[in-house]
Amino acid sequence: MPTRSELANAIRFLALDAVEKAKSGHPGAPMGMAEIAEVLWNHNLRHNPANPKWADRDRFVLSNGHGSMLLYALLHLTGYDLSMEDIKQFRQMHSKTPGHPEYGYAPGVETTTGPLGQGISNAVGMALAEKLLAHEFNRPGFDIVNHHTYVFLGDGCLMEGISHETCALAGTWKLGKLIAFYDDNGISIDGHVENWFTDDTPKRFEAYGWHVIPNVDGHDFAAVEKAVQEAKAETVRPTLICCKTIIGKGSPNKEGTHDVHGAALGEKEVAATRENLGWKYPPFEIPADIYQGWDAKTKGAGLEKLWNNKFAEYEKAHPQLATEFKRRMAGELPANWKQHVAAKLAEINTKGETVATRKASQIAINALAPVLPEFLGGSADLTGSNLTNWEGCHPIRHGEPGNYISYGVREFGMAAIMNGAALHGGLLPFGGTFLMFSEYSRNALRMAALMKQRVIHVFTHDSIGLGEDGPTHQPVEQTATLRMIPNMAVWRPCDTVETIVAWTAAAEKRDGPTSLILSRQNLPFVKRDDATLANVAKGGYVLSDAKGAKVAIIATGSEVELALKAQAKLAEEGIAVRVVSMPSTTVFDRQDASYRNDVLPASMKRVAVEAGVSSGWYKYVGLDGAVVGLDRFGESAPAGKLFEYFGFSVENVVKAVKSVL
């Protein structure tokens, strides 16, 4: 049998050779963390390469995602469906081995990483999900949810501010099954980090409430194994294992320097590294005994079989819980979903309340929560403003499980934790903040869209309508830029009906996140007949028509009321106008051409009205159309005064309509 050093060197040379073939990549981290990886993956990680989606597997996150060849090497060596040809295609078009790990490409990749700090933050969400689901589903003698979340991370992850937000929460939540390995190699792209990163990391994490194991020799198998066992024995606090390593270990002329961080070593240094480590095999050749030493298929199948046997007994003892667990982990909606939603929509349409759409959102949450126990709500210290709580929700406090999270003022961390919870499975996370502060969480929003994860963002205080707080809090360009993110559904509803339709669509969406853009101020309810009601879910529809209409006013959210009033005013002058409510341009754009043409015929002139930047609306109104928008920052004043000042008035919309006729 090969030695442990030889097993670790297999990682080094797969990484080194793949980067060399691609002529780009990051060999330093895989070469520096090879021993840590061998200890974790060969001796501690519970996983089954034949079934990467086994519900009770340990989760592994490579937060320092630039070291992606470390993960690809591990997946290949342990027996996942990742061939040597896939390794050779590292960083090539449409390969399963892109430059940074991407969820949905190679089996066994639990999350997309690369933007530093987000991997560890996703892992906090995963560990939280494990804890909450264990509390909900486990019963005496049946720990069907019982796994760890392991993370590799580096200096860059710890420098990113998001790591402060989420790691502090991990300590507060007492996530005892979260274990992170800090690759403390002292090097980043610009060189030795001692010139710009002098934090006392162990003390920092101790202050968060973590169990910290400092000064572990990351190249000593026994020392790393001892640290892992100590971490697993700690069941209350998350653990940070601080591993001293040498970046690019084994490269005789470049190890320990930034030269090995993000570039191929070059043919001469590759040859020198082979000689230095005694690796006798040519590029991309792994001896059979080393494959055998890494193979996790038999062990993994045995672990899953034991769990399957336990789950079969659980199913007999607790059939309803077992059925619910399977539904939740599959991400399926309950069997009575359609009937429940239809009844609630009819009820809301009949009741006809005039409320702010943030309140309409809370009404929708209350309507859906009874059939969606997977809801994991929350807010970044704005619950009373976002209205993201609901009747019967249970806040998470002092590590005790619940289904509502007070994230504190941590918008970015909230978004990344929600991504991790969604990736884990079994939960449907949503979180709230002001629309303006979507800017803080922007990259995690993009990552959710990139990974096509079902998370819901509740963005309230959606325009100058929030009033006196002024331009620092008044979003202008945010809705437009959210609409630009691929796979992101964006809804800006005008009343209670459109709001529950938006929530329903968000819960049903399986290929990406949703942003709900909601008002602070009350918006009037609009009564709809059954035919009109059925079209709301299409994102854009004819809300109010007029015989012989030659112009359409397209509006969203609070400006729908303005469009309807302008329609009535123009009717008095004999000008027939159609009002199109478009709560979701992203959904409307996915409708077939026939429907879109029915709503907005090519022959019909168009005016768009929205209290935000105007540029995105020209795709609907054309160059000969008009947009009543806002292409400058707001002011501090009461909402009514602001709408009047910035031209959001019946008179101005009427003027715009006349300008296109």
XYZ file of C-alpha atoms in Angstrom:
661
model
C 0.000 0.000 0.000
C 1.226 3.529 -0.687
C 2.278 5.813 2.125
C 0.088 8.727 3.190
C 2.671 11.078 1.691
C 2.307 9.340 -1.656
C -1.479 9.683 -1.435
C -1.085 13.387 -0.710
C 1.379 13.770 -3.558
C -1.219 12.388 -5.949
C -3.260 15.519 -5.196
C -0.224 17.723 -5.738
C 0.623 16.336 -9.137
C -2.916 16.191 -10.470
C -3.214 19.858 -9.551
C 0.214 20.783 -10.813
C -0.209 18.943 -14.134
C -3.729 20.235 -14.796
C -2.662 23.821 -14.187
C 0.400 23.314 -16.360
C -1.687 21.905 -19.230
C -4.186 24.770 -18.964
C -1.355 27.296 -18.623
C -3.407 28.955 -15.897
C -4.753 28.231 -12.452
C -3.730 28.143 -8.804
C -1.442 25.245 -7.838
C -0.304 26.707 -4.521
C -3.295 25.881 -2.309
C -3.741 22.270 -3.517
C -0.040 21.615 -3.015
C -0.093 23.252 0.413
C -3.247 21.569 1.718
C -2.673 18.047 0.372
C -1.972 16.466 3.759
C -4.997 18.148 5.376
C -7.140 16.903 2.498
C -5.873 13.342 2.893
C -6.721 13.307 6.586
C -10.215 14.671 6.066
C -11.278 12.887 2.895
C -9.637 9.534 3.510
C -10.382 9.155 7.212
C -13.194 11.429 8.366
C -15.520 12.574 5.592
C -18.785 10.594 5.389
C -19.717 10.563 1.729
C -20.632 8.188 -1.068
C -19.097 8.921 -4.483
C -21.822 6.826 -6.139
C -24.535 9.078 -4.690
C -23.352 12.685 -4.300
C -26.864 13.717 -3.174
C -27.175 11.293 -0.255
C -29.165 13.326 2.257
C -27.002 12.646 5.325
C -23.584 13.049 3.731
C -21.063 15.397 5.257
C -20.835 18.647 3.327
C -17.437 19.841 2.129
C -16.864 23.423 0.980
C -13.670 24.703 -0.623
C -14.058 28.347 0.330
C -10.688 29.256 -1.188
C -12.190 28.245 -4.512
C -9.230 29.352 -6.603
C -7.612 26.121 -5.402
C -10.273 24.198 -7.335
C -7.877 21.506 -8.521
C -7.643 20.342 -4.916
C -11.347 19.538 -4.976
C -11.305 18.072 -8.478
C -8.357 15.844 -7.561
C -10.196 14.604 -4.462
C -13.380 13.891 -6.381
C -11.479 12.027 -9.088
C -9.327 10.002 -6.713
C -12.123 8.960 -4.360
C -14.332 7.661 -7.153
C -16.808 10.338 -8.227
C -17.920 10.568 -11.839
C -15.034 12.837 -12.741
C -12.659 11.162 -15.167
C -9.020 11.813 -15.917
C -10.156 13.318 -19.187
C -12.240 15.770 -17.156
C -9.124 16.641 -15.160
C -7.218 17.225 -18.396
C -9.955 19.609 -19.517
C -9.398 21.871 -16.507
C -10.446 25.435 -17.320
C -11.615 24.537 -20.829
C -14.933 25.369 -22.466
C -17.934 23.401 -21.143
C -15.773 21.110 -19.006
C -16.830 19.689 -15.639
C -13.702 21.287 -14.176
C -14.034 25.077 -14.578
C -11.505 27.489 -13.125
C -13.442 27.774 -9.869
C -15.772 25.080 -8.508
C -19.255 25.566 -9.921
C -22.326 23.922 -8.470
C -24.005 21.656 -10.994
C -20.947 20.830 -13.085
C -18.919 18.157 -11.301
C -20.713 15.770 -8.930
C -19.676 16.389 -5.348
C -19.267 20.151 -5.700
C -21.582 21.457 -2.968
C -21.440 25.153 -3.843
C -19.881 27.591 -6.271
C -16.877 29.285 -4.714
C -14.296 31.779 -5.846
C -15.578 35.103 -4.492
C -13.688 34.790 -1.234
C -15.542 34.587 2.058
C -18.735 33.273 0.521
C -17.830 29.597 0.766
C -17.418 29.705 4.528
C -20.635 31.740 4.671
C -22.507 29.146 2.604
C -21.125 26.532 4.985
C -22.623 28.410 7.950
C -25.982 28.160 6.173
C -25.470 24.453 5.557
C -24.549 23.785 9.173
C -27.546 25.798 10.341
C -29.801 23.781 8.037
C -28.423 20.527 9.472
C -29.118 21.706 13.002
C -32.657 22.883 12.247
C -33.619 19.768 10.300
C -32.137 17.503 12.984
C -34.285 19.257 15.579
C -37.377 18.925 13.402
C -37.019 15.361 12.152
C -34.809 13.359 14.512
C -36.486 11.164 17.088
C -35.041 9.001 19.894
C -33.032 6.224 18.267
C -33.376 7.820 14.833
C -30.769 10.476 14.131
C -31.515 10.598 10.421
C -29.982 14.089 10.161
C -26.537 13.849 11.689
C -23.636 15.132 9.620
C -20.807 17.642 9.698
C -20.008 20.585 7.455
C -16.287 20.926 6.692
C -14.634 23.979 5.150
C -11.226 24.795 3.753
C -10.477 28.521 3.764
C -7.514 30.838 3.455
C -6.321 34.293 4.387
C -8.390 35.895 1.649
C -11.639 34.466 3.019
C -10.768 35.817 6.462
C -9.944 39.262 5.108
C -13.295 39.584 3.361
C -15.811 41.358 5.596
C -18.495 38.747 4.997
C -16.490 36.225 7.027
C -16.897 38.463 10.075
C -20.666 38.674 9.562
C -21.297 34.964 9.165
C -18.684 33.461 11.467
C -19.970 35.634 14.304
C -23.438 34.192 13.705
C -22.055 30.639 13.581
C -20.747 31.100 17.109
C -23.972 32.680 18.314
C -25.998 29.818 16.818
C -23.706 27.208 18.414
C -23.123 25.286 15.208
C -21.074 22.518 16.765
C -20.931 20.431 13.579
C -19.197 23.145 11.571
C -15.446 22.541 11.290
C -13.201 24.903 9.331
C -9.560 24.408 8.360
C -7.649 27.669 8.026
C -4.809 27.360 5.511
C -2.429 29.726 7.267
C 0.346 29.979 4.689
C 1.020 33.705 5.040
C 0.819 34.367 1.301
C -1.686 36.102 -0.956
C -1.393 37.503 -4.473
C 0.575 40.585 -3.417
C 3.034 38.587 -1.330
C 3.494 38.100 2.405
C 0.244 38.983 4.188
C 2.050 40.202 7.315
C 2.173 43.587 5.597
C -1.629 43.931 5.459
C -3.200 41.153 7.517
C -2.085 41.225 11.136
C -5.304 40.046 12.803
C -4.969 37.621 15.679
C -7.241 35.094 13.982
C -7.470 32.596 16.883
C -8.523 35.342 19.301
C -10.950 36.729 16.772
C -12.735 33.391 16.449
C -12.635 32.778 20.182
C -14.444 36.103 20.556
C -17.116 34.816 18.162
C -17.678 31.827 20.430
C -15.743 29.306 18.344
C -13.583 26.461 19.595
C -10.129 27.257 18.211
C -7.247 24.822 17.739
C -4.157 26.935 16.954
C -0.723 26.181 15.541
C -1.403 22.823 13.890
C 1.309 21.626 11.509
C -0.716 21.255 8.329
C 1.811 18.848 6.852
C 1.803 16.465 9.840
C -0.875 13.825 9.301
C -1.022 12.861 12.968
C -1.309 16.476 14.138
C -4.132 17.198 11.717
C -5.942 13.983 12.659
C -5.692 14.836 16.345
C -7.167 18.268 15.661
C -10.050 16.792 13.672
C -10.924 14.391 16.472
C -10.823 17.230 18.991
C -13.100 19.284 16.743
C -15.587 16.445 16.343
C -15.672 15.956 20.109
C -16.805 19.588 20.526
C -20.556 19.411 19.957
C -21.615 22.938 20.907
C -19.147 25.387 19.388
C -18.014 25.482 15.763
C -14.300 24.773 15.422
C -11.514 26.572 13.595
C -8.398 24.461 13.041
C -5.490 26.806 12.295
C -3.079 24.899 10.059
C 0.376 26.264 9.398
C 1.248 25.284 5.822
C 3.693 26.073 3.048
C 2.008 27.261 -0.116
C 3.126 25.228 -3.115
C 4.874 22.684 -0.885
C 7.203 20.474 -2.894
C 8.196 23.062 -5.478
C 11.934 23.481 -4.757
C 12.237 27.026 -6.066
C 8.761 28.507 -5.584
C 7.214 27.014 -2.438
C 6.438 29.567 0.221
C 6.189 32.428 -2.289
C 3.381 34.219 -4.111
C 4.844 32.949 -7.406
C 3.104 29.609 -6.836
C -0.263 31.120 -5.862
C -1.926 31.834 -9.188
C 0.194 30.666 -12.116
C 1.509 27.501 -13.708
C 4.945 26.512 -12.408
C 6.493 26.043 -15.839
C 7.998 22.908 -17.339
C 11.364 23.185 -15.576
C 9.847 23.709 -12.124
C 7.328 20.913 -12.696
C 10.193 18.554 -13.509
C 12.132 19.782 -10.499
C 9.115 19.207 -8.247
C 8.777 15.637 -9.517
C 12.384 15.003 -8.685
C 12.127 16.761 -5.321
C 9.139 14.667 -4.199
C 10.233 11.439 -5.855
C 7.127 11.271 -8.061
C 8.134 8.901 -10.867
C 4.971 9.024 -12.935
C 4.275 11.085 -16.055
C 1.562 13.754 -16.158
C -1.977 12.496 -15.449
C -0.860 9.004 -14.519
C -1.892 7.620 -11.128
C -0.727 4.117 -10.134
C -3.381 1.539 -9.309
C -2.291 1.193 -5.687
C -2.695 4.932 -5.120
C -6.174 4.810 -6.648
C -6.904 1.929 -4.301
C -5.629 3.924 -1.341
C -8.023 6.745 -2.182
C -11.079 4.789 -3.303
C -14.095 5.706 -1.157
C -16.807 3.885 -3.099
C -17.011 0.727 -0.960
C -16.855 2.594 2.330
C -19.311 5.208 1.078
C -21.805 2.610 -0.099
C -21.602 0.956 3.319
C -22.206 4.222 5.153
C -25.216 5.051 3.021
C -26.601 1.517 3.376
C -26.461 1.818 7.160
C -28.332 5.102 6.923
C -30.883 3.659 4.483
C -31.561 0.791 6.871
C -32.029 3.247 9.723
C -34.322 5.400 7.587
C -36.429 2.355 6.675
C -37.002 1.709 10.370
C -37.696 5.410 10.913
C -40.262 5.277 8.118
C -42.084 2.449 9.883
C -42.026 4.197 13.247
C -42.741 7.728 11.956
C -44.320 7.446 8.487
C -45.596 11.018 8.261
C -42.267 12.507 9.282
C -40.439 10.277 6.796
C -42.734 11.309 3.956
C -42.308 14.979 4.841
C -38.521 14.610 5.076
C -38.337 13.062 1.608
C -40.556 15.798 0.162
C -38.522 18.535 1.739
C -35.130 17.159 0.684
C -36.424 16.718 -2.870
C -37.490 20.366 -2.884
C -41.029 19.453 -3.844
C -44.084 21.498 -2.907
C -46.822 19.834 -0.814
C -49.538 17.840 -2.573
C -52.235 20.373 -1.717
C -50.171 23.357 -2.858
C -52.229 24.367 -5.923
C -55.552 24.116 -4.100
C -54.265 26.021 -1.086
C -52.816 28.835 -3.201
C -55.957 29.124 -5.322
C -58.125 29.428 -2.219
C -55.879 32.067 -0.642
C -55.674 34.065 -3.878
C -59.477 34.077 -4.169
C -59.756 35.122 -0.525
C -57.317 38.005 -0.957
C -58.983 39.110 -4.197
C -62.361 39.136 -2.459
C -61.128 40.964 0.628
C -59.510 43.734 -1.391
C -57.313 45.435 1.209
C -55.519 48.707 0.546
C -52.167 48.264 2.275
C -48.467 48.764 1.600
C -47.094 45.893 -0.447
C -44.655 45.142 2.389
C -47.788 44.445 4.465
C -49.279 42.530 1.523
C -46.101 40.439 1.587
C -46.659 39.594 5.248
C -50.265 38.668 4.422
C -48.925 36.346 1.708
C -46.372 34.788 4.077
C -49.116 34.122 6.614
C -51.249 32.589 3.872
C -48.493 30.239 2.644
C -46.699 29.352 5.881
C -49.257 26.733 7.028
C -48.398 24.535 4.034
C -44.699 25.455 3.837
C -43.023 24.325 7.062
C -39.758 24.605 5.139
C -39.953 28.408 5.398
C -36.833 29.849 7.058
C -37.517 33.561 7.297
C -35.468 36.427 8.566
C -34.421 40.033 8.337
C -31.224 42.049 8.626
C -32.384 43.942 11.721
C -35.509 45.310 10.015
C -38.246 42.852 10.925
C -40.657 45.600 11.954
C -40.096 47.368 8.640
C -39.755 44.401 6.271
C -42.633 42.511 7.931
C -40.965 39.175 7.223
C -42.234 37.507 10.395
C -45.518 35.625 10.526
C -48.031 34.208 12.978
C -46.520 31.291 14.832
C -42.934 31.736 13.632
C -40.245 30.876 16.179
C -37.100 33.030 16.395
C -33.725 31.332 16.651
C -32.212 32.453 19.940
C -28.998 31.437 21.769
C -28.519 28.423 19.530
C -32.029 27.096 20.094
C -33.680 26.057 16.811
C -36.535 27.951 15.207
C -37.659 29.128 11.783
C -37.040 32.877 11.926
C -33.627 34.556 12.013
C -32.655 37.961 13.311
C -29.490 38.347 11.242
C -28.513 41.685 12.726
C -27.144 44.331 10.374
C -25.537 41.764 8.076
C -27.159 41.957 4.623
C -24.317 40.249 2.730
C -23.951 37.527 5.337
C -27.706 36.941 5.353
C -27.787 36.422 1.593
C -24.844 34.002 1.610
C -26.209 32.030 4.561
C -29.538 31.700 2.751
C -27.653 30.348 -0.270
C -26.019 27.726 1.938
C -29.318 26.702 3.525
C -30.911 26.340 0.091
C -27.971 24.273 -1.169
C -28.215 21.970 1.828
C -31.837 21.219 1.038
C -34.957 20.859 3.141
C -35.512 24.580 3.720
C -36.903 27.510 1.733
C -35.018 30.571 2.991
C -36.124 34.166 2.648
C -34.729 37.327 4.154
C -35.541 41.005 4.221
C -33.853 44.369 4.099
C -34.445 47.733 2.446
C -34.077 47.643 -1.338
C -31.265 50.188 -1.078
C -29.213 47.715 0.942
C -29.435 45.018 -1.696
C -26.166 46.677 -2.699
C -24.485 45.199 0.349
C -25.551 41.672 -0.595
C -25.121 42.009 -4.361
C -22.478 39.345 -4.943
C -24.384 36.730 -2.951
C -27.507 37.567 -4.990
C -25.491 36.933 -8.120
C -24.148 33.667 -6.721
C -27.677 32.462 -5.963
C -28.602 33.200 -9.572
C -25.443 31.539 -10.900
C -26.221 28.405 -8.866
C -29.967 28.582 -9.693
C -30.927 28.368 -6.030
C -34.433 28.933 -4.679
C -33.990 31.794 -2.229
C -36.329 34.745 -1.799
C -35.226 38.300 -1.068
C -37.787 40.652 0.423
C -36.731 44.199 -0.471
C -38.991 46.841 1.037
C -38.951 50.671 0.923
C -38.700 50.420 -2.822
C -38.478 54.021 -4.094
C -38.626 57.709 -3.244
C -41.932 56.688 -1.653
C -40.074 55.993 1.595
C -39.799 59.747 1.951
C -37.885 61.619 4.590
C -34.929 59.253 5.007
C -33.634 60.785 1.801
C -31.391 59.697 -1.094
C -29.134 57.478 1.032
C -32.135 55.200 1.520
C -34.113 55.876 -1.666
C -33.345 53.272 -4.343
C -33.210 54.549 -7.900
C -31.170 52.092 -9.980
C -31.495 48.978 -7.793
C -34.633 47.407 -9.314
C -33.236 47.818 -12.820
C -29.916 46.226 -11.957
C -31.574 43.310 -10.181
C -33.565 42.664 -13.366
C -30.276 42.428 -15.242
C -29.048 39.406 -13.250
C -29.588 36.191 -15.267
C -31.910 33.650 -13.569
C -33.156 36.267 -11.087
C -36.926 36.785 -11.035
C -37.873 40.301 -9.968
C -41.419 41.250 -8.908
C -42.654 44.734 -8.079
C -46.334 44.185 -7.256
C -48.984 46.889 -7.056
C -51.349 45.371 -4.481
C -52.233 42.335 -2.368
C -53.193 40.162 -5.345
C -49.998 40.737 -7.282
C -48.012 40.225 -4.092
C -49.349 36.759 -3.285
C -48.939 35.794 -6.949
C -45.309 36.922 -6.698
C -44.764 34.902 -3.514
C -46.369 31.861 -5.133
C -44.126 32.166 -8.173
C -41.068 32.538 -5.935
C -41.912 29.355 -4.036
C -42.486 27.479 -7.283
C -39.341 28.715 -9.022
C -36.746 25.939 -9.159
C -34.105 27.585 -11.342
C -33.054 30.690 -9.469
C -33.721 33.275 -6.775
C -36.484 35.867 -6.557
C -36.408 39.494 -5.489
C -39.658 41.020 -4.234
C -39.679 44.822 -4.499
C -42.180 46.242 -2.011
C -43.525 49.626 -0.976
C -43.478 51.367 2.371
C -46.613 53.356 1.582
C -50.170 52.042 1.124
C -51.209 51.137 -2.410
C -54.844 50.785 -3.485
C -56.325 47.383 -4.225
C -57.413 46.764 -7.812
C -60.372 44.424 -8.398
C -59.865 41.896 -11.194
C -62.141 39.468 -12.983
C -61.153 35.803 -13.263
C -59.573 36.146 -16.693
C -57.419 39.076 -15.608
C -56.515 37.326 -12.371
C -55.238 34.312 -14.294
C -52.786 36.489 -16.255
C -51.067 38.112 -13.264
C -48.662 35.163 -12.989
C -47.428 35.905 -16.537
C -45.564 38.931 -15.260
C -47.357 41.496 -17.409
C -51.021 41.740 -18.340
C -53.802 44.083 -19.366
C -55.151 45.436 -16.102
C -57.571 47.939 -17.583
C -58.445 48.279 -21.256
C -60.334 50.789 -23.356
C -62.019 50.253 -26.708
C -59.921 51.559 -29.563
C -56.850 52.177 -27.391
C -53.861 53.251 -29.451
C -51.467 53.742 -26.531
C -50.531 51.630 -23.542
C -49.267 52.849 -20.192
C -46.955 50.236 -18.650
C -46.508 50.586 -14.900
C -45.287 48.681 -11.857
C -45.830 48.859 -8.109
C -46.912 52.212 -6.733
C -47.078 53.732 -10.216
C -49.953 51.467 -11.332
C -52.340 53.713 -9.402
C -50.926 56.689 -11.294
C -51.434 54.911 -14.632
C -55.070 54.147 -13.835
C -55.770 57.737 -12.839
C -54.084 58.998 -16.010
C -56.211 56.568 -18.044
C -59.364 58.007 -16.482
C -58.218 61.581 -17.096
C -57.416 60.870 -20.739
C -60.779 59.150 -21.200
C -62.442 62.430 -20.233
C -60.625 63.973 -23.187
C -61.677 61.170 -25.540
C -58.280 59.441 -25.588
C -58.540 55.684 -25.117
C -55.641 54.145 -23.173
C -54.743 50.604 -22.128
C -53.085 50.091 -18.737
C -50.625 47.228 -18.543
C -49.425 46.209 -15.111
C -46.019 44.587 -15.362
C -45.064 43.377 -11.888
C -42.311 41.199 -13.345
C -40.503 42.084 -16.553
C -38.311 38.996 -16.082
C -41.350 36.689 -16.100
C -43.159 38.597 -18.857
C -40.108 38.277 -21.096
C -40.333 34.478 -20.830
C -43.889 34.347 -22.167
C -44.436 33.306 -25.782
C -44.443 35.959 -28.481
C -48.165 35.586 -29.078
C -49.069 36.513 -25.517
C -46.587 39.381 -25.352
C -47.954 40.772 -28.608
C -51.515 40.511 -27.308
C -50.576 42.578 -24.254
C -48.402 45.060 -26.149
C -49.315 45.039 -29.850
C -46.665 46.417 -32.177
C -49.176 48.971 -33.442
C -49.736 50.439 -29.979
C -47.708 53.412 -28.764
C -46.299 52.992 -25.285
C -45.434 54.941 -22.167
C -43.700 53.365 -19.149
C -44.028 54.737 -15.626
C -41.767 53.633 -12.786
C -40.069 55.534 -9.967
C -36.603 54.384 -10.976
C -34.045 54.719 -13.753
C -35.618 54.885 -17.184
C -33.087 53.106 -19.398
C -34.435 49.554 -19.080
C -37.935 50.556 -20.179
C -36.970 51.518 -23.719
C -36.947 47.833 -24.682
C -40.733 47.956 -24.145
C -41.667 51.461 -25.304
C -39.214 51.741 -28.200
C -37.357 54.850 -29.262
C -40.616 56.538 -30.192
C -42.145 55.833 -26.779
C -41.822 57.748 -23.512
C -40.680 56.891 -20.014
C -41.679 58.698 -16.849
C -38.768 57.680 -14.672
C -36.164 58.930 -12.251
C -32.616 59.354 -13.547
C -31.142 61.228 -10.609
C -30.900 60.666 -6.873
C -33.800 61.527 -4.604
C -34.308 64.123 -1.908
C -35.347 64.172 1.728
C -39.017 65.124 1.976
C -42.439 63.574 2.561
C -43.312 60.992 -0.101
C -46.189 62.964 -1.622
C -43.997 66.019 -2.122
C -41.270 63.869 -3.713
C -43.578 62.208 -6.242
C -44.920 65.609 -7.249
C -41.450 67.166 -7.458
C -40.005 64.367 -9.607
C -42.921 64.357 -12.036
C -44.847 61.323 -10.874
C -48.208 63.003 -11.289
C -51.333 62.373 -13.316
C -50.654 65.510 -15.305
C -47.142 64.429 -16.241
C -48.234 60.949 -17.307
C -51.043 62.466 -19.384
C -48.493 64.776 -20.989
C -46.222 61.805 -21.790
C -49.093 59.894 -23.404
C -50.012 62.853 -25.569
C -46.372 63.219 -26.612
C -46.347 59.804 -28.298
C -49.671 60.114 -30.131
